[in-house]
Amino acid sequence: MTKKSSNPKFDNCNIEHTIIGDNSQYYEHYTDNSQRTHISENYSTFEGRKENENIIWNIFTAFIEKLAPFFISRFGETKTTILGFSISILGVLFCSYPVLFNDNNLSIILDNTGQKFEFTFVFGYALVIIAVIILSIGLISDHTKCKKCNKGFGYKEIKRPLIEETRCSKGIIQKTTRYYKCQYCGDEKIVSSKRIIKYKDLLK
């Protein structure tokens, strides 16, 4: 059964290039004949890119999805998020320690030139990276949680989003509609988001 949703957590989807504003970007990135495309004077529709077409993002989300059961099964989503925030705060404190206390005792030599790098900053930076990974587990799991079977990492984008553009006095109204399906129970979700692209921004 297909459901329509306006879940605000999906509203920050990547928005594609504007066809009305710059035709050259259209012809460069959207050249296959399989895509639904309509262009008129004040209105256009075309297919954008799926969220999983970014290779780096795919690798990152696959890593997060593999790591997620270890944290969620032990702490749950809420406590996992709290753990991530706590580690991030601790990491920021370690990174700030040399600046706040002007303590040069905790340092390591990077090379023979005598360049020094604070050990506390290195440790703090590592904690921040770990915190980002843990926070991503909770955020991505919640973002993709199926509303029917309640499983995290359930919804996957099943086809290219439909993008509609309408020219108005304020700029270009761009509406993006994305299509998701749960990999566990098959529940489908349609999510739409809008934004206005001001004409002055097209000239940048």
JSON list of C-alpha atoms in Angstrom, two decimals, residues 35-173:
[
{"chain": "A", "resi": 35, "resn": "GLN", "atom": "CA", "xyz": [14.13, 10.09, -18.27]},
{"chain": "A", "resi": 36, "resn": "ARG", "atom": "CA", "xyz": [10.75, 11.80, -18.32]},
{"chain": "A", "resi": 37, "resn": "THR", "atom": "CA", "xyz": [11.40, 15.34, -19.44]},
{"chain": "A", "resi": 38, "resn": "HIS", "atom": "CA", "xyz": [9.09, 18.19, -20.28]},
{"chain": "A", "resi": 39, "resn": "ILE", "atom": "CA", "xyz": [10.18, 21.78, -20.76]},
{"chain": "A", "resi": 40, "resn": "SER", "atom": "CA", "xyz": [7.87, 24.69, -21.51]},
{"chain": "A", "resi": 41, "resn": "GLU", "atom": "CA", "xyz": [8.22, 28.42, -21.03]},
{"chain": "A", "resi": 42, "resn": "ASN", "atom": "CA", "xyz": [7.40, 28.52, -17.32]},
{"chain": "A", "resi": 43, "resn": "TYR", "atom": "CA", "xyz": [7.29, 24.86, -16.31]},
{"chain": "A", "resi": 44, "resn": "SER", "atom": "CA", "xyz": [9.53, 21.79, -16.52]},
{"chain": "A", "resi": 45, "resn": "THR", "atom": "CA", "xyz": [9.65, 18.25, -15.15]},
{"chain": "A", "resi": 46, "resn": "PHE", "atom": "CA", "xyz": [12.60, 15.88, -15.15]},
{"chain": "A", "resi": 47, "resn": "GLU", "atom": "CA", "xyz": [14.11, 13.00, -13.20]},
{"chain": "A", "resi": 48, "resn": "GLY", "atom": "CA", "xyz": [16.86, 13.81, -10.72]},
{"chain": "A", "resi": 49, "resn": "ARG", "atom": "CA", "xyz": [19.48, 11.65, -9.07]},
{"chain": "A", "resi": 50, "resn": "LYS", "atom": "CA", "xyz": [18.75, 9.04, -6.44]},
{"chain": "A", "resi": 51, "resn": "GLU", "atom": "CA", "xyz": [20.29, 9.54, -3.02]},
{"chain": "A", "resi": 52, "resn": "ASN", "atom": "CA", "xyz": [22.37, 6.36, -3.37]},
{"chain": "A", "resi": 53, "resn": "GLU", "atom": "CA", "xyz": [24.09, 7.42, -6.61]},
{"chain": "A", "resi": 54, "resn": "ASN", "atom": "CA", "xyz": [26.95, 8.92, -4.60]},
{"chain": "A", "resi": 55, "resn": "ILE", "atom": "CA", "xyz": [29.61, 6.19, -4.21]},
{"chain": "A", "resi": 56, "resn": "ILE", "atom": "CA", "xyz": [31.24, 7.70, -1.12]},
{"chain": "A", "resi": 57, "resn": "TRP", "atom": "CA", "xyz": [27.84, 8.08, 0.58]},
{"chain": "A", "resi": 58, "resn": "ASN", "atom": "CA", "xyz": [27.01, 4.46, -0.32]},
{"chain": "A", "resi": 59, "resn": "ILE", "atom": "CA", "xyz": [30.21, 3.20, 1.30]},
{"chain": "A", "resi": 60, "resn": "PHE", "atom": "CA", "xyz": [29.60, 5.30, 4.41]},
{"chain": "A", "resi": 61, "resn": "THR", "atom": "CA", "xyz": [25.96, 4.21, 4.84]},
{"chain": "A", "resi": 62, "resn": "ALA", "atom": "CA", "xyz": [26.89, 0.55, 4.25]},
{"chain": "A", "resi": 63, "resn": "PHE", "atom": "CA", "xyz": [29.50, 0.85, 7.00]},
{"chain": "A", "resi": 64, "resn": "ILE", "atom": "CA", "xyz": [27.00, 2.52, 9.34]},
{"chain": "A", "resi": 65, "resn": "GLU", "atom": "CA", "xyz": [24.35, -0.11, 8.61]},
{"chain": "A", "resi": 66, "resn": "LYS", "atom": "CA", "xyz": [26.78, -2.92, 9.46]},
{"chain": "A", "resi": 67, "resn": "LEU", "atom": "CA", "xyz": [27.88, -1.19, 12.67]},
{"chain": "A", "resi": 68, "resn": "ALA", "atom": "CA", "xyz": [24.38, -0.16, 13.81]},
{"chain": "A", "resi": 69, "resn": "PRO", "atom": "CA", "xyz": [23.20, -3.52, 15.30]},
{"chain": "A", "resi": 70, "resn": "PHE", "atom": "CA", "xyz": [26.17, -3.55, 17.70]},
{"chain": "A", "resi": 71, "resn": "PHE", "atom": "CA", "xyz": [25.15, -0.22, 19.29]},
{"chain": "A", "resi": 72, "resn": "ILE", "atom": "CA", "xyz": [21.36, -0.30, 18.91]},
{"chain": "A", "resi": 73, "resn": "SER", "atom": "CA", "xyz": [20.99, -3.82, 20.34]},
{"chain": "A", "resi": 74, "resn": "ARG", "atom": "CA", "xyz": [23.02, -2.83, 23.41]},
{"chain": "A", "resi": 75, "resn": "PHE", "atom": "CA", "xyz": [21.98, 0.77, 24.04]},
{"chain": "A", "resi": 76, "resn": "GLY", "atom": "CA", "xyz": [18.91, 1.45, 21.90]},
{"chain": "A", "resi": 77, "resn": "GLU", "atom": "CA", "xyz": [18.60, 4.40, 19.49]},
{"chain": "A", "resi": 78, "resn": "THR", "atom": "CA", "xyz": [18.11, 7.10, 22.14]},
{"chain": "A", "resi": 79, "resn": "LYS", "atom": "CA", "xyz": [21.07, 6.07, 24.30]},
{"chain": "A", "resi": 80, "resn": "THR", "atom": "CA", "xyz": [23.22, 5.62, 21.19]},
{"chain": "A", "resi": 81, "resn": "THR", "atom": "CA", "xyz": [22.49, 9.23, 20.20]},
{"chain": "A", "resi": 82, "resn": "ILE", "atom": "CA", "xyz": [23.23, 10.44, 23.74]},
{"chain": "A", "resi": 83, "resn": "LEU", "atom": "CA", "xyz": [26.50, 8.48, 23.70]},
{"chain": "A", "resi": 84, "resn": "GLY", "atom": "CA", "xyz": [27.46, 10.14, 20.42]},
{"chain": "A", "resi": 85, "resn": "PHE", "atom": "CA", "xyz": [26.75, 13.63, 21.77]},
{"chain": "A", "resi": 86, "resn": "SER", "atom": "CA", "xyz": [28.71, 12.89, 24.96]},
{"chain": "A", "resi": 87, "resn": "ILE", "atom": "CA", "xyz": [31.76, 11.68, 23.05]},
{"chain": "A", "resi": 88, "resn": "SER", "atom": "CA", "xyz": [31.59, 14.70, 20.74]},
{"chain": "A", "resi": 89, "resn": "ILE", "atom": "CA", "xyz": [31.60, 17.09, 23.70]},
{"chain": "A", "resi": 90, "resn": "LEU", "atom": "CA", "xyz": [34.55, 15.22, 25.21]},
{"chain": "A", "resi": 91, "resn": "GLY", "atom": "CA", "xyz": [36.37, 15.40, 21.88]},
{"chain": "A", "resi": 92, "resn": "VAL", "atom": "CA", "xyz": [35.84, 19.16, 21.61]},
{"chain": "A", "resi": 93, "resn": "LEU", "atom": "CA", "xyz": [37.16, 19.63, 25.15]},
{"chain": "A", "resi": 94, "resn": "PHE", "atom": "CA", "xyz": [40.33, 17.66, 24.35]},
{"chain": "A", "resi": 95, "resn": "CYS", "atom": "CA", "xyz": [40.82, 19.66, 21.14]},
{"chain": "A", "resi": 96, "resn": "SER", "atom": "CA", "xyz": [40.41, 22.93, 23.08]},
{"chain": "A", "resi": 97, "resn": "TYR", "atom": "CA", "xyz": [42.66, 21.94, 25.98]},
{"chain": "A", "resi": 98, "resn": "PRO", "atom": "CA", "xyz": [45.98, 23.30, 24.59]},
{"chain": "A", "resi": 99, "resn": "VAL", "atom": "CA", "xyz": [44.34, 26.62, 23.68]},
{"chain": "A", "resi": 100, "resn": "LEU", "atom": "CA", "xyz": [42.43, 27.06, 26.94]},
{"chain": "A", "resi": 101, "resn": "PHE", "atom": "CA", "xyz": [45.26, 26.06, 29.27]},
{"chain": "A", "resi": 102, "resn": "ASN", "atom": "CA", "xyz": [48.30, 26.82, 27.08]},
{"chain": "A", "resi": 103, "resn": "ASP", "atom": "CA", "xyz": [49.84, 23.52, 28.14]},
{"chain": "A", "resi": 104, "resn": "ASN", "atom": "CA", "xyz": [52.64, 22.37, 25.82]},
{"chain": "A", "resi": 105, "resn": "ASN", "atom": "CA", "xyz": [53.70, 19.43, 27.94]},
{"chain": "A", "resi": 106, "resn": "LEU", "atom": "CA", "xyz": [51.47, 16.94, 26.17]},
{"chain": "A", "resi": 107, "resn": "SER", "atom": "CA", "xyz": [52.87, 16.97, 22.65]},
{"chain": "A", "resi": 108, "resn": "ILE", "atom": "CA", "xyz": [54.50, 14.59, 20.16]},
{"chain": "A", "resi": 109, "resn": "ILE", "atom": "CA", "xyz": [57.10, 15.24, 17.47]},
{"chain": "A", "resi": 110, "resn": "LEU", "atom": "CA", "xyz": [55.76, 14.67, 13.98]},
{"chain": "A", "resi": 111, "resn": "ASP", "atom": "CA", "xyz": [59.05, 14.86, 12.05]},
{"chain": "A", "resi": 112, "resn": "ASN", "atom": "CA", "xyz": [62.69, 15.92, 12.27]},
{"chain": "A", "resi": 113, "resn": "THR", "atom": "CA", "xyz": [61.87, 19.56, 11.65]},
{"chain": "A", "resi": 114, "resn": "GLY", "atom": "CA", "xyz": [60.73, 19.92, 15.24]},
{"chain": "A", "resi": 115, "resn": "GLN", "atom": "CA", "xyz": [57.11, 20.52, 14.34]},
{"chain": "A", "resi": 116, "resn": "LYS", "atom": "CA", "xyz": [54.95, 19.70, 17.33]},
{"chain": "A", "resi": 117, "resn": "PHE", "atom": "CA", "xyz": [51.39, 18.54, 17.42]},
{"chain": "A", "resi": 118, "resn": "GLU", "atom": "CA", "xyz": [49.41, 18.44, 20.62]},
{"chain": "A", "resi": 119, "resn": "PHE", "atom": "CA", "xyz": [48.56, 14.89, 21.72]},
{"chain": "A", "resi": 120, "resn": "THR", "atom": "CA", "xyz": [45.35, 16.16, 23.28]},
{"chain": "A", "resi": 121, "resn": "PHE", "atom": "CA", "xyz": [44.26, 17.59, 19.93]},
{"chain": "A", "resi": 122, "resn": "VAL", "atom": "CA", "xyz": [44.97, 14.30, 18.14]},
{"chain": "A", "resi": 123, "resn": "PHE", "atom": "CA", "xyz": [43.00, 12.35, 20.75]},
{"chain": "A", "resi": 124, "resn": "GLY", "atom": "CA", "xyz": [40.17, 14.89, 20.70]},
{"chain": "A", "resi": 125, "resn": "TYR", "atom": "CA", "xyz": [39.97, 14.81, 16.91]},
{"chain": "A", "resi": 126, "resn": "ALA", "atom": "CA", "xyz": [39.74, 11.00, 17.02]},
{"chain": "A", "resi": 127, "resn": "LEU", "atom": "CA", "xyz": [36.90, 11.24, 19.53]},
{"chain": "A", "resi": 128, "resn": "VAL", "atom": "CA", "xyz": [35.02, 13.68, 17.28]},
{"chain": "A", "resi": 129, "resn": "ILE", "atom": "CA", "xyz": [35.27, 11.24, 14.35]},
{"chain": "A", "resi": 130, "resn": "ILE", "atom": "CA", "xyz": [34.00, 8.40, 16.53]},
{"chain": "A", "resi": 131, "resn": "ALA", "atom": "CA", "xyz": [31.15, 10.63, 17.73]},
{"chain": "A", "resi": 132, "resn": "VAL", "atom": "CA", "xyz": [30.13, 11.48, 14.15]},
{"chain": "A", "resi": 133, "resn": "ILE", "atom": "CA", "xyz": [29.97, 7.77, 13.31]},
{"chain": "A", "resi": 134, "resn": "ILE", "atom": "CA", "xyz": [27.86, 6.95, 16.38]},
{"chain": "A", "resi": 135, "resn": "LEU", "atom": "CA", "xyz": [25.53, 9.91, 15.80]},
{"chain": "A", "resi": 136, "resn": "SER", "atom": "CA", "xyz": [25.13, 8.86, 12.17]},
{"chain": "A", "resi": 137, "resn": "ILE", "atom": "CA", "xyz": [23.89, 5.46, 13.34]},
{"chain": "A", "resi": 138, "resn": "GLY", "atom": "CA", "xyz": [20.97, 7.03, 15.18]},
{"chain": "A", "resi": 139, "resn": "LEU", "atom": "CA", "xyz": [20.20, 9.68, 12.56]},
{"chain": "A", "resi": 140, "resn": "ILE", "atom": "CA", "xyz": [20.31, 7.41, 9.51]},
{"chain": "A", "resi": 141, "resn": "SER", "atom": "CA", "xyz": [18.42, 4.64, 11.31]},
{"chain": "A", "resi": 142, "resn": "ASP", "atom": "CA", "xyz": [15.66, 7.09, 12.28]},
{"chain": "A", "resi": 143, "resn": "HIS", "atom": "CA", "xyz": [15.64, 8.72, 8.83]},
{"chain": "A", "resi": 144, "resn": "THR", "atom": "CA", "xyz": [15.11, 5.37, 7.09]},
{"chain": "A", "resi": 145, "resn": "LYS", "atom": "CA", "xyz": [12.91, 3.66, 9.72]},
{"chain": "A", "resi": 146, "resn": "CYS", "atom": "CA", "xyz": [9.87, 1.98, 8.23]},
{"chain": "A", "resi": 147, "resn": "LYS", "atom": "CA", "xyz": [6.58, 3.33, 9.55]},
{"chain": "A", "resi": 148, "resn": "LYS", "atom": "CA", "xyz": [4.92, -0.06, 9.16]},
{"chain": "A", "resi": 149, "resn": "CYS", "atom": "CA", "xyz": [7.40, -2.64, 10.51]},
{"chain": "A", "resi": 150, "resn": "ASN", "atom": "CA", "xyz": [9.39, -0.10, 12.57]},
{"chain": "A", "resi": 151, "resn": "LYS", "atom": "CA", "xyz": [12.79, -1.40, 11.37]},
{"chain": "A", "resi": 152, "resn": "GLY", "atom": "CA", "xyz": [15.68, 0.99, 10.96]},
{"chain": "A", "resi": 153, "resn": "PHE", "atom": "CA", "xyz": [17.50, 1.20, 7.61]},
{"chain": "A", "resi": 154, "resn": "GLY", "atom": "CA", "xyz": [14.29, -0.06, 6.01]},
{"chain": "A", "resi": 155, "resn": "TYR", "atom": "CA", "xyz": [13.38, 2.54, 3.39]},
{"chain": "A", "resi": 156, "resn": "LYS", "atom": "CA", "xyz": [15.47, 2.52, 0.21]},
{"chain": "A", "resi": 157, "resn": "GLU", "atom": "CA", "xyz": [14.94, 4.86, -2.73]},
{"chain": "A", "resi": 158, "resn": "ILE", "atom": "CA", "xyz": [13.54, 2.72, -5.54]},
{"chain": "A", "resi": 159, "resn": "LYS", "atom": "CA", "xyz": [13.65, 5.10, -8.51]},
{"chain": "A", "resi": 160, "resn": "ARG", "atom": "CA", "xyz": [14.83, 8.51, -9.55]},
{"chain": "A", "resi": 161, "resn": "PRO", "atom": "CA", "xyz": [13.01, 11.46, -7.97]},
{"chain": "A", "resi": 162, "resn": "LEU", "atom": "CA", "xyz": [10.62, 13.54, -10.04]},
{"chain": "A", "resi": 163, "resn": "ILE", "atom": "CA", "xyz": [11.53, 17.22, -10.06]},
{"chain": "A", "resi": 164, "resn": "GLU", "atom": "CA", "xyz": [9.06, 19.90, -11.10]},
{"chain": "A", "resi": 165, "resn": "GLU", "atom": "CA", "xyz": [10.01, 23.53, -11.68]},
{"chain": "A", "resi": 166, "resn": "THR", "atom": "CA", "xyz": [7.66, 26.48, -12.04]},
{"chain": "A", "resi": 167, "resn": "ARG", "atom": "CA", "xyz": [8.81, 30.00, -12.81]},
{"chain": "A", "resi": 168, "resn": "CYS", "atom": "CA", "xyz": [7.18, 32.70, -10.65]},
{"chain": "A", "resi": 169, "resn": "SER", "atom": "CA", "xyz": [7.84, 36.32, -9.73]},
{"chain": "A", "resi": 170, "resn": "LYS", "atom": "CA", "xyz": [9.94, 35.37, -6.68]},
{"chain": "A", "resi": 171, "resn": "GLY", "atom": "CA", "xyz": [12.09, 32.83, -8.50]},
{"chain": "A", "resi": 172, "resn": "ILE", "atom": "CA", "xyz": [11.84, 29.17, -9.49]},
{"chain": "A", "resi": 173, "resn": "ILE", "atom": "CA", "xyz": [9.63, 26.96, -7.33]}
]
